[in-house]
Coordinates of C-alpha atoms and ligand atoms in Angstrom, one line a residue:
X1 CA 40.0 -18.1 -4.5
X2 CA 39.0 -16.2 -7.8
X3 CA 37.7 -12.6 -7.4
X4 CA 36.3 -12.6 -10.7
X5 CA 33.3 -10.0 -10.6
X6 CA 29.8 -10.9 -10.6
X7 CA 28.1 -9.7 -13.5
X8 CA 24.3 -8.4 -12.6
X9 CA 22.1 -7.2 -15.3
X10 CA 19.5 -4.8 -14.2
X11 CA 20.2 -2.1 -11.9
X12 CA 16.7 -1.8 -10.6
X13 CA 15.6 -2.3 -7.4
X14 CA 16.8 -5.5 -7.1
X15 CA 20.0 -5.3 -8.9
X16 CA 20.7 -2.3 -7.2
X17 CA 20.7 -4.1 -3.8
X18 CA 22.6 -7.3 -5.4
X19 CA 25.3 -5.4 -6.4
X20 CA 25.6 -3.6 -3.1
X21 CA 25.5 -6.8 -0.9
X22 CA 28.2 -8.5 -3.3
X23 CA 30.5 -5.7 -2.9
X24 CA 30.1 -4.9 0.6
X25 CA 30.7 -8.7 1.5
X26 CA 33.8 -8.1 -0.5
X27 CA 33.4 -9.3 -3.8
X28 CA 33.9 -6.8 -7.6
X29 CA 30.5 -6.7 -9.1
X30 CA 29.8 -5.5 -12.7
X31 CA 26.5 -3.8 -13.1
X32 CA 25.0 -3.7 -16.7
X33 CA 22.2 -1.4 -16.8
X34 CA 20.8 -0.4 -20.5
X35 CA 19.0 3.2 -19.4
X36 CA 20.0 5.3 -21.0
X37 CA 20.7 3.1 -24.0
X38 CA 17.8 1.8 -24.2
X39 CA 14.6 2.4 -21.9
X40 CA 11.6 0.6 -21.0
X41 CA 7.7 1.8 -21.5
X42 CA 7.7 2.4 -18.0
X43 CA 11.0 4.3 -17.2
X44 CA 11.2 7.8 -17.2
X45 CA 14.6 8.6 -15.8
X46 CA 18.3 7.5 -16.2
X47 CA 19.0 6.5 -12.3
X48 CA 19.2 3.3 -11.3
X49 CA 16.3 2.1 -9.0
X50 CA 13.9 4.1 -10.4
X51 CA 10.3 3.9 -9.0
X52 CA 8.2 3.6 -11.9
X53 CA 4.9 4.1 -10.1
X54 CA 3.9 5.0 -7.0
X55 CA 6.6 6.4 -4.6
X56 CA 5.6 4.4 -1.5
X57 CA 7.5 1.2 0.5
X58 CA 3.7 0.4 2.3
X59 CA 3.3 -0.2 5.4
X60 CA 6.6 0.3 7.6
X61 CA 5.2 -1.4 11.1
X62 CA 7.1 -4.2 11.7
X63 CA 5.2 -5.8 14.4
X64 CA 1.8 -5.7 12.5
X65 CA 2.2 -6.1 8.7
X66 CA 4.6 -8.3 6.9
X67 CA 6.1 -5.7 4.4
X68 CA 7.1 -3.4 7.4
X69 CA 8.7 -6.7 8.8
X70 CA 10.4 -7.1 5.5
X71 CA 11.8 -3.8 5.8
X72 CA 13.1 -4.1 9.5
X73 CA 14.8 -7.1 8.3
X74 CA 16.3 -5.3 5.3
X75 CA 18.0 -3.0 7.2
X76 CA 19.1 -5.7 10.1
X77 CA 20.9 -7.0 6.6
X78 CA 22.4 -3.7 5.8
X79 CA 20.1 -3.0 2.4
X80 CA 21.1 0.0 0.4
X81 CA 17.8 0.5 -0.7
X82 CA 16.4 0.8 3.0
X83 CA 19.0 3.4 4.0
X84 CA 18.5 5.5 0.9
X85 CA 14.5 5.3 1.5
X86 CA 14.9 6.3 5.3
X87 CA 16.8 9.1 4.1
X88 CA 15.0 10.5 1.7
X89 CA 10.9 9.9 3.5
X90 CA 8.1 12.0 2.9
X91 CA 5.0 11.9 5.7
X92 CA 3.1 9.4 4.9
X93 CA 1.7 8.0 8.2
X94 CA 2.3 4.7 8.6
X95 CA 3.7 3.7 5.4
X96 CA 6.9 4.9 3.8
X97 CA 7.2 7.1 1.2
X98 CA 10.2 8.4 -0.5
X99 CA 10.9 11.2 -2.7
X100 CA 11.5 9.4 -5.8
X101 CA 14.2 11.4 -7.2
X102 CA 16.4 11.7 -3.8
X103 CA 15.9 7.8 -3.2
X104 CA 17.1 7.1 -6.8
X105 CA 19.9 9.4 -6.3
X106 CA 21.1 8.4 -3.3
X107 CA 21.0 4.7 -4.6
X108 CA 22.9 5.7 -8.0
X109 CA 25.3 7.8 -6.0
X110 CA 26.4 4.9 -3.3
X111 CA 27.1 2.3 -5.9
X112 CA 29.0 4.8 -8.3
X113 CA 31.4 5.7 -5.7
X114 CA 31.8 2.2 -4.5
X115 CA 35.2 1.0 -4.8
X116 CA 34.3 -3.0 -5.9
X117 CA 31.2 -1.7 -8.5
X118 CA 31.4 -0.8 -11.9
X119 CA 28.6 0.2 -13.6
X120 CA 27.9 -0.1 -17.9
X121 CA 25.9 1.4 -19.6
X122 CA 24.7 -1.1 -21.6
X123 CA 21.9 -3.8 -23.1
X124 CA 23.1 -7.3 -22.5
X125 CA 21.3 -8.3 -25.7
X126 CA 20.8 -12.2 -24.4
X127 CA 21.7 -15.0 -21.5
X128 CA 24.8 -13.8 -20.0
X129 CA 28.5 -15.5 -22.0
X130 CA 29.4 -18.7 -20.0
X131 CA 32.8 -17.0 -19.1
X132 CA 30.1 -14.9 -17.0
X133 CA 30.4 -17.6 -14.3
X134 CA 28.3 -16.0 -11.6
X135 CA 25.3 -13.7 -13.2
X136 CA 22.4 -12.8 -11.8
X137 CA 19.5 -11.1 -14.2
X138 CA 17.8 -8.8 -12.9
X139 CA 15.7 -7.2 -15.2
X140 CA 12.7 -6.9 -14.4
X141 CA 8.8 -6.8 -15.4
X142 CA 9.7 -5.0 -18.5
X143 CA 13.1 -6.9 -19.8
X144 CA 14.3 -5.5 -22.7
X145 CA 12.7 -8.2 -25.9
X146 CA 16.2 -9.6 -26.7
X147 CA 17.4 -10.9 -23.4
X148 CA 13.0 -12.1 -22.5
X149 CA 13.3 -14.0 -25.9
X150 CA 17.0 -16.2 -24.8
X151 CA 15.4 -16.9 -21.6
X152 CA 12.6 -18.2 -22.8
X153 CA 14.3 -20.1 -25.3
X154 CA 16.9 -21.3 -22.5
X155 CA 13.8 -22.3 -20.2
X156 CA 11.0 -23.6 -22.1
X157 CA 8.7 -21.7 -24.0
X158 CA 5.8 -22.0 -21.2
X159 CA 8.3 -20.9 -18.4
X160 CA 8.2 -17.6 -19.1
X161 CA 5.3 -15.2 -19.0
X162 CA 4.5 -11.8 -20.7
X163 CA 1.1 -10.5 -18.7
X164 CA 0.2 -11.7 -14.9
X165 CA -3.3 -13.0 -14.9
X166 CA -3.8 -12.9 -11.0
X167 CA -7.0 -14.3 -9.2
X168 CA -7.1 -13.1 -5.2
X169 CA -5.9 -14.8 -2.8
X170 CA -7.7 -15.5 0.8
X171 CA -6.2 -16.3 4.2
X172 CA -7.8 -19.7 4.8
X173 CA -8.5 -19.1 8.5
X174 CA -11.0 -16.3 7.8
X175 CA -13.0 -18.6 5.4
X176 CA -16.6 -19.6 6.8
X177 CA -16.4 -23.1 6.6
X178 CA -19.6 -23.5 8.3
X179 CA -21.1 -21.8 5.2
X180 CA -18.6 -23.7 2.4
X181 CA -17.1 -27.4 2.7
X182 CA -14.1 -29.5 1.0
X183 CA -14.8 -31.2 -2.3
X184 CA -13.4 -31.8 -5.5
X185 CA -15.7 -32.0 -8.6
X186 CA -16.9 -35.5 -8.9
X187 CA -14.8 -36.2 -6.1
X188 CA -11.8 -36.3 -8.7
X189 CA -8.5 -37.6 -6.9
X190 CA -6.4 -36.2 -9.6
X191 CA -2.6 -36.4 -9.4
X192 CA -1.6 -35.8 -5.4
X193 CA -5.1 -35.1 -4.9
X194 CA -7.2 -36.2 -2.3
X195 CA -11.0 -36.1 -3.6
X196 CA -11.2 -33.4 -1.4
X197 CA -8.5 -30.7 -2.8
X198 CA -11.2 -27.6 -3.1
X199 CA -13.2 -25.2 -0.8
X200 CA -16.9 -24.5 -2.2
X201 CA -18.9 -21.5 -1.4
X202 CA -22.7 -22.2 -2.5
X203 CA -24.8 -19.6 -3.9
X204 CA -28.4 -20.0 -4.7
X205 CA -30.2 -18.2 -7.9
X206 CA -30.3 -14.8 -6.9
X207 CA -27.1 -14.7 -5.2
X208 CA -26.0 -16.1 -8.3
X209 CA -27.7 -13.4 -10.5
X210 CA -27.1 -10.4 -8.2
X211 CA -23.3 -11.7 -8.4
X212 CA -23.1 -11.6 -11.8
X213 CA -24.3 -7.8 -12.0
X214 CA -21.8 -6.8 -9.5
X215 CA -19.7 -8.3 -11.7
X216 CA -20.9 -6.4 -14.7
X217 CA -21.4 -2.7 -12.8
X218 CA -18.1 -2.8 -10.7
X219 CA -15.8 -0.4 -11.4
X220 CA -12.4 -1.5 -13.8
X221 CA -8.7 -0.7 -13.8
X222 CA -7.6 0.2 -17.4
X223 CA -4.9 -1.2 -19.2
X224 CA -2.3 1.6 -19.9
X225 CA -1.6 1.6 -23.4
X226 CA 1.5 0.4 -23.6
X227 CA 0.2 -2.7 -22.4
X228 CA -2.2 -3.6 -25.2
X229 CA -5.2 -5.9 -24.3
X230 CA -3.6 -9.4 -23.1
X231 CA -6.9 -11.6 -23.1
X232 CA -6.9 -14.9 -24.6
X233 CA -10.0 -17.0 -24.3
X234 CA -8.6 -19.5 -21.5
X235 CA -7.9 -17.0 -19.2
X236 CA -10.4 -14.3 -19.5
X237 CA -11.3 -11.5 -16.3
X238 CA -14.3 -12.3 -14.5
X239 CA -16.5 -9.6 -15.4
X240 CA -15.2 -10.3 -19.1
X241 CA -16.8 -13.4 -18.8
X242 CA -20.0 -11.7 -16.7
X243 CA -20.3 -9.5 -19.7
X244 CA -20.9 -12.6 -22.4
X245 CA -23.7 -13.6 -20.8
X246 CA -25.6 -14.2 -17.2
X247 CA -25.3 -18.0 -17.8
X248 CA -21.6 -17.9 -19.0
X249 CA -19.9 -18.2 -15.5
X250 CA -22.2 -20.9 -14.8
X251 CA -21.0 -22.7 -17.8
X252 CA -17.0 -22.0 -16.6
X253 CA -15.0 -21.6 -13.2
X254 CA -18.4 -21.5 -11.3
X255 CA -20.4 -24.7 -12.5
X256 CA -22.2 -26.5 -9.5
X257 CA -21.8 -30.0 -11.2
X258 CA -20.2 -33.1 -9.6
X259 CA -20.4 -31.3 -5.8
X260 CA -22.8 -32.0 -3.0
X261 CA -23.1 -29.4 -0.6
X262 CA -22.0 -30.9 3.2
X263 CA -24.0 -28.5 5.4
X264 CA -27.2 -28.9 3.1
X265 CA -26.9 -32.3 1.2
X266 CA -30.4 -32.3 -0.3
X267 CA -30.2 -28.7 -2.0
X268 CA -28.4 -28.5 -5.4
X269 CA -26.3 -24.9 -5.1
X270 CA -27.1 -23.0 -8.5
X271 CA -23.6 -21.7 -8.7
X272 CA -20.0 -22.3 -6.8
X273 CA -17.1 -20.5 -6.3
X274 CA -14.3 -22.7 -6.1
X275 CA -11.0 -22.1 -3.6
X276 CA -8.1 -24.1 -4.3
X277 CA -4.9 -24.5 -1.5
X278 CA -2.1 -22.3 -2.9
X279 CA 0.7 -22.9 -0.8
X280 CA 2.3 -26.1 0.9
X281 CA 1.5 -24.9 4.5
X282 CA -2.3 -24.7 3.8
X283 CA -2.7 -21.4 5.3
X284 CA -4.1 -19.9 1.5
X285 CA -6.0 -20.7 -1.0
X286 CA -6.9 -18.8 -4.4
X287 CA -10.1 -18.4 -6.1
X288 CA -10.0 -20.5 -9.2
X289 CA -10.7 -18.8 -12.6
X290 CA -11.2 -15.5 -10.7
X291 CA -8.5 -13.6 -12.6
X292 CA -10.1 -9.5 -12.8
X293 CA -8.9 -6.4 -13.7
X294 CA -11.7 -5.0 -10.7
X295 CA -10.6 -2.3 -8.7
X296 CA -9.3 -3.7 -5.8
X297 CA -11.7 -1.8 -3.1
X298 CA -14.8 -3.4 -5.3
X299 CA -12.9 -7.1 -5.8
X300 CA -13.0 -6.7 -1.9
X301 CA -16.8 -5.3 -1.8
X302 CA -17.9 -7.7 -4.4
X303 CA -16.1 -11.1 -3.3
X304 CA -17.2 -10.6 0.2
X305 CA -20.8 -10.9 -0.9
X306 CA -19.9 -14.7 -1.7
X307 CA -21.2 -17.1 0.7
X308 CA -18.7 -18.1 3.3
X309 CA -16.3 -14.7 2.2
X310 CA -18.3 -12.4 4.4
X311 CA -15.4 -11.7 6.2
X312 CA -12.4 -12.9 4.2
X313 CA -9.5 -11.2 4.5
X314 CA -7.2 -11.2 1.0
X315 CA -3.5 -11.7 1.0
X316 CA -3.7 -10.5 -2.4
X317 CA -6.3 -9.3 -4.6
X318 CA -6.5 -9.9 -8.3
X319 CA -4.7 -8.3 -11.3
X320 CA -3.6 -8.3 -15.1
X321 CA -0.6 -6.6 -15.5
X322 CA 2.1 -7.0 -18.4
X323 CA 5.1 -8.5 -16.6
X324 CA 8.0 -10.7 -17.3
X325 CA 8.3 -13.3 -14.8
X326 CA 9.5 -16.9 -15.1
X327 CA 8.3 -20.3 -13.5
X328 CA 10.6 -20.2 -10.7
X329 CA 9.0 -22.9 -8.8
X330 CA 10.4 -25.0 -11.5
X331 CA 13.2 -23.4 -12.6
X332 CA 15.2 -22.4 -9.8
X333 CA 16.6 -24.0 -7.1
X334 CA 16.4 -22.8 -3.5
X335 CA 19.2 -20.1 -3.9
X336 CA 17.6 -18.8 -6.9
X337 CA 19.6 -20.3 -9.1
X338 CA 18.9 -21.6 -12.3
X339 CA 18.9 -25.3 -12.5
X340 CA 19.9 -26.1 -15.6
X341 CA 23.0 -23.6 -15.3
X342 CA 24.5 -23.0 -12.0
X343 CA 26.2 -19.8 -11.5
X344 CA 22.9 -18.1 -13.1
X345 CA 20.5 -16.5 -10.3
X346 CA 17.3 -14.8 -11.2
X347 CA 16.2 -11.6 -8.9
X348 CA 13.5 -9.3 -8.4
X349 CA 10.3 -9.3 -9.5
X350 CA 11.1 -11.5 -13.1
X351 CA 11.3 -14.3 -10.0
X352 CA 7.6 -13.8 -9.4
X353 CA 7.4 -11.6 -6.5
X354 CA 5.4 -8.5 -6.5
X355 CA 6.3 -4.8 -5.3
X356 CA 9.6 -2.4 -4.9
X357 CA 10.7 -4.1 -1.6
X358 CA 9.9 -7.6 -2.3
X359 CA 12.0 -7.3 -5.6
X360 CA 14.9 -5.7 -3.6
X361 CA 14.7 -8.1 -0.7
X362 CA 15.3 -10.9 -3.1
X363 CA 17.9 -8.7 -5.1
X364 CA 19.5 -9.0 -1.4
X365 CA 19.1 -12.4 -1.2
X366 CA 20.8 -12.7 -4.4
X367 CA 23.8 -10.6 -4.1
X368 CA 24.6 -12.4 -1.3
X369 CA 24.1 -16.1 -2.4
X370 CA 26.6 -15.2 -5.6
X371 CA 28.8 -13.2 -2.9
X372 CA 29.6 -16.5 -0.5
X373 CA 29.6 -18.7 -3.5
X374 CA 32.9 -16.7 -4.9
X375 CA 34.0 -16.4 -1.7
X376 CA 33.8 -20.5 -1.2
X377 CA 31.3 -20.7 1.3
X378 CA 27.8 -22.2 0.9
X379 CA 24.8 -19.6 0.8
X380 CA 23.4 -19.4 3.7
X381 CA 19.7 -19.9 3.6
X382 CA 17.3 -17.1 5.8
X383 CA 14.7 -19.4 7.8
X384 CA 11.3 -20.2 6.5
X385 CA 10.3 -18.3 9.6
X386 CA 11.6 -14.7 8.5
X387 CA 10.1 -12.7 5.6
X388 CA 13.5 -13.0 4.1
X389 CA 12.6 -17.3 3.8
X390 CA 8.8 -16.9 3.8
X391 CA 9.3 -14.8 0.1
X392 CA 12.3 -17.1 -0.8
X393 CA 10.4 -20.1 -0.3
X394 CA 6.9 -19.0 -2.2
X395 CA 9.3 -18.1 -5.0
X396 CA 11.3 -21.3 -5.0
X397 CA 8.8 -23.7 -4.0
X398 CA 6.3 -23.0 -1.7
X399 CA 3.7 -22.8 -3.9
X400 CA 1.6 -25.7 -5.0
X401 CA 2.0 -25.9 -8.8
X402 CA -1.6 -27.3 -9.8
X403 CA -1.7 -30.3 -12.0
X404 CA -5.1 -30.5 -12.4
X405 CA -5.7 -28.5 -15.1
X406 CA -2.9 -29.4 -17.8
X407 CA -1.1 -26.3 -19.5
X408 CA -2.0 -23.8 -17.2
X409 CA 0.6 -23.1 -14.7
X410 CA -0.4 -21.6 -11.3
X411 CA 2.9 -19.6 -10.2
X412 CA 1.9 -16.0 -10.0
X413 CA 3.5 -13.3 -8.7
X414 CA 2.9 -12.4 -4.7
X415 CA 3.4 -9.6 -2.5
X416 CA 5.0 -10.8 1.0
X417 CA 1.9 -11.4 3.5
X418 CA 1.7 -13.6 6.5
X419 CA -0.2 -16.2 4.6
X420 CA 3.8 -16.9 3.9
X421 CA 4.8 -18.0 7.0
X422 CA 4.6 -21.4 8.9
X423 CA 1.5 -20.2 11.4
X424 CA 1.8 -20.0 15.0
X425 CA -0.5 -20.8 18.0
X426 CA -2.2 -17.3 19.3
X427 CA -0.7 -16.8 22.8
X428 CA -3.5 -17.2 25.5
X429 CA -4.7 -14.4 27.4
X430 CA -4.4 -15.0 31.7
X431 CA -4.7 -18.4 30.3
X432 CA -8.0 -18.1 28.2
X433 CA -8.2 -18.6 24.6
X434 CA -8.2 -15.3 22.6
X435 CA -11.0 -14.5 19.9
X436 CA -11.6 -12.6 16.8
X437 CA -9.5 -9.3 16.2
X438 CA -6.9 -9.9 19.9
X439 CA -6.5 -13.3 18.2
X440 CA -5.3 -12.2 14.9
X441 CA -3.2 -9.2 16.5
X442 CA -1.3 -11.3 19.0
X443 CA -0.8 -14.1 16.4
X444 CA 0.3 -11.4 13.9
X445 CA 2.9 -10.0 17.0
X446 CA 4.0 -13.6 17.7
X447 CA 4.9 -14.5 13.8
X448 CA 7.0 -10.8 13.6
X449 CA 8.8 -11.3 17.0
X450 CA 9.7 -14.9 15.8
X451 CA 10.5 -13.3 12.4
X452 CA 13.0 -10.7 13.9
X453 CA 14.5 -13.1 16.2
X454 CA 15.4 -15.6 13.7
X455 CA 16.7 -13.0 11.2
X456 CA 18.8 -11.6 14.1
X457 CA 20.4 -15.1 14.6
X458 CA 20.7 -15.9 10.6
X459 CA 22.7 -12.7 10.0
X460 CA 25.2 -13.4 12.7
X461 CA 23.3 -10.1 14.9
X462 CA 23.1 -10.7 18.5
X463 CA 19.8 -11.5 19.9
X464 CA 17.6 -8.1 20.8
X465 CA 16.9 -7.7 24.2
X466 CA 13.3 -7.5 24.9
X467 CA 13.5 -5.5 27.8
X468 CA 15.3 -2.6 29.0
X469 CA 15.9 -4.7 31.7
X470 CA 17.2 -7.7 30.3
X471 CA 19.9 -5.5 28.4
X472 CA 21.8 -5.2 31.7
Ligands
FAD1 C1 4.1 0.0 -14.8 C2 4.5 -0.7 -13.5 C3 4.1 0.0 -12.3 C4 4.5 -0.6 -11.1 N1 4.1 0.1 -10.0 C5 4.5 -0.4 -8.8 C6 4.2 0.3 -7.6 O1 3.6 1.4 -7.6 N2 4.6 -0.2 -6.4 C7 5.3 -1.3 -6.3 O2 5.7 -1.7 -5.2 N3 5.6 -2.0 -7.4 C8 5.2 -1.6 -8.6 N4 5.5 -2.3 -9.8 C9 6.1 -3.6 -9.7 C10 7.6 -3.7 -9.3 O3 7.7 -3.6 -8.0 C11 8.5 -2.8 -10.0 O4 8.4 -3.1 -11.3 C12 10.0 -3.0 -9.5 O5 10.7 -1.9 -10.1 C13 10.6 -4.3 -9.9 O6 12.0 -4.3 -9.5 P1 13.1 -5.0 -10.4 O7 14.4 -4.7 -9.9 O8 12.7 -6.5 -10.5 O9 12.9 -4.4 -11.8 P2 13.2 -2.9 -12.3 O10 13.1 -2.0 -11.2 O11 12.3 -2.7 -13.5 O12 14.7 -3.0 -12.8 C14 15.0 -3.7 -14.0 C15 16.1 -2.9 -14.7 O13 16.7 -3.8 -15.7 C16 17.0 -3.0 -16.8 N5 17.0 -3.9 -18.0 C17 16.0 -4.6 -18.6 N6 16.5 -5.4 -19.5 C18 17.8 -5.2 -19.6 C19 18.9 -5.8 -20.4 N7 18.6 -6.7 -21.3 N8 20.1 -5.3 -20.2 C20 20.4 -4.4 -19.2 N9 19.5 -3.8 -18.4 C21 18.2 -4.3 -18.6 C22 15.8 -1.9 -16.9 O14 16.2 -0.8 -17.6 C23 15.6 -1.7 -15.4 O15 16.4 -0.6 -14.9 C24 5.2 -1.8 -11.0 C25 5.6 -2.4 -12.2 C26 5.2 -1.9 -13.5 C27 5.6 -2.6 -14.7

């Protein structure tokens, strides 16, 4: 069996945690990391895993939001960057916060003084050699130019994107659908369509109007300057498009033409916002040409004003962001390998995930896919069912790549959220049906008790007792 190392460039989050699954399932890893060489727009500091922003994990309850569950299952798997966060937490109620320069440290110190990593100091200018015969590239929303520009040449010029142009995203079961119905334009069957492939939300001429200024008046993110100014005319923000004129988002992503409203047949709505199914399971659906750079509290103030959004609940709001991130849907297969070259795996958030922890959890996920491939043994895929498989699978195809509007492609980066996993029936109450927020709570408990259960069983862990009294 050849121990030949696995080469990972990028020691970010995700490389970070590659390289330390690799080596601790036995295997010599090579870690290229170009800081100090070279740095990025965003770096400020020569450790590896650096937090570039903010210095928070989010949420770290595992029974109630799906990035805490990520994290419990991190650590089930023995994740470097878990431990090193938990050591190094600052109060932060609920969420977890680390002090950035003792998490970094404690990252950069573990895999220097690990036995099976070596660490360069270095750019790896483009794709990997072939002699490189397990790689994974983990570079990153700001990849250094040289290596973006192989990929892209390796891939296909419209597989790999510069800026994120992100519209929200909307848990379908908290759409009003007594308010909005199922239409295409026209009816339109399109390519796997069915005539009936889109949720409307009807607004009449004031709505319409008083939508538009909230539009105009809500409050913006900036670009940081670094970033430049990413618009191009076919995928403008929302209250760009507001600000050329009250009629102009009547003339684009909101035209009423070719629908009839179910509930109301003989009324013609002024405007529609249109929601189209994002992921295979049908549990969300995106709002089409809604791309914003809105502050995320007014994006939630603003959309819920939308007939049939009064109480939507997002699973991720909008954005603009300049980011590196390739068409993975396409491009890689289900252990994030690269197609067209096995051997070459794709981590972090250049995959199209979104956030520290999702970009180490699949950093994770990567290190130990290479790890059992050198060691001869399949990967071993996490269940759909786990947060592990639920961000796998919206990575390597859970998401419904839209062919109804030719050139654009769909694939945007995601935060995990439960809108990721195959849904579950709400347990009943003393056998009665539960309602409204108990409902969502004790579906939410059921999906993370599943979730740990099934991570438990895919890492080899035996089962948690539920009880005190069961552990006898
Ligand atoms: C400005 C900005 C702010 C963000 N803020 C947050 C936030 O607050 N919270 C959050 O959860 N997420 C945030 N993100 C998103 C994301 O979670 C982080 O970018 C995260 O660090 C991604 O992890 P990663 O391992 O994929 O990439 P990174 O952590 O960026 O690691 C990539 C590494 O690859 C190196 N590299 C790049 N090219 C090469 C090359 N050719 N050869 C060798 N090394 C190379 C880089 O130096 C870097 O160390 C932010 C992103 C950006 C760009």
């Amino acid at each position: 069996m050849s121990k030949n190392p696995i080469h990972i460039i990028g020691g970010g989050l995700a490389g970070s945690e590659a390289a330390w699954q690799a080596a601790q399932a036995g295997v010599p890893v090579i870690l290229h990391e170009m800081r100090p060489v070279r740095g990025t727009d965003a770096h400020k500091t020569d450790s590896l895993a650096e937090l570039v922003c903010s210095n928070s994990f989010r949420s770290d309850d595992a029974d109630n939001n799906a990035v805490g569950l990520l994290h419990a299952e991190m650590r089930l798997a023995g994740s470097l960057i878990m431990s090193a966060g938990d050591a190094n937490q600052v109060p932060a109620g609920g969420a977890l916060a680390v002090d950035r320069d003792g998490f970094a440290d404690a990252v950069t110190k573990k895999l220097e003084a690990h036995p099976l990593i070596t660490i360069r100091r270095e750019e790896v200018p483009g794709l990997p050699p072939t002699d490189w015969d397990q790689a994974i590239v983990a570079t990153g929303p700001l990849t250094a130019p040289g290596l973006a520009q192989s990929i892209a040449e390796a891939t296909g010029a419209d597989a790999l994107a510069f800026f994120d142009a992100i519209a929200p995203i909307i848990h379908f079961d908290t759409i009003d659908m007594n308010t909005c119905w199922f239409q295409s334009r026209y009816d339109k069957v399109g390519p796997g369509g069915t005539g009936k492939d889109y949720i409307n939300c009807p607004m009449d001429k004031d709505q319409y109007l008083a939508f538009v200024q909230a539009l105009v008046d809500g409050q913006k993110t900036e670009f940081k300057q670094w970033e430049g100014t990413p618009y191009f005319d076919g995928c403008l923000p929302i209250e760009i498009m507001a600000e050329r004129g009250v009629e102009t988002l009547r003339y684009g992503p909101m035209k009423p033409m070719g629908l009839t409203n179910a509930h109301n047949p003989t009324v013609k709505a002024y405007a529609v916002v249109q929601l189209r199914q994002d992921n295979a399971l049908g549990t969300l659906y995106n709002m089409v040409g809604f791309q914003t750079k809105l502050k995320h509290a007014e994006q939630v103030r603003i959309f819920r004003t939308i007939p049939g959004l009064e109480n939507a609940d997002f699973a991720r709001l909008g954005g603009l962001h300049r980011n590196t991130y390739i068409n993975s849907p396409t491009l890689l297969d289900a252990s994030l390998q690269l197609k067209s070259r096995p051997g070459l795996r794709f981590a972090g958030q250049i995959t199209g995930c979104e956030g520290y922890v999702e970009s180490a959890a699949i950093g994770l996920l990567a290190g130990r896919f290479a790890a059992a491939e050198r060691l001869g043994l399949a990967p071993s895929l996490p269940p759909l069912t786990t947060a592990f498989g639920a961000l796998l699978n919206h990575i390597t195809g859970g998401h419904i790549v839209s062919d109804d509007e030719p050139g654009k492609r769909s694939f945007q980066p995601m935060n995990v959220n439960f809108g990721l996993f195959p849904p579950v029936e709400a347990p009943k109450a003393e056998g009665k049906r539960m309602r409204g927020k108990d409902k969502t709570v004790a579906k939410r408990h059921a999906i993370t008790s599943r979730a740990r259960a099934d991570c438990r069983h895919w890492l080899g862990l035996p089962a948690q007792p539920e009880t005190a009294e069961a552990a006898e």
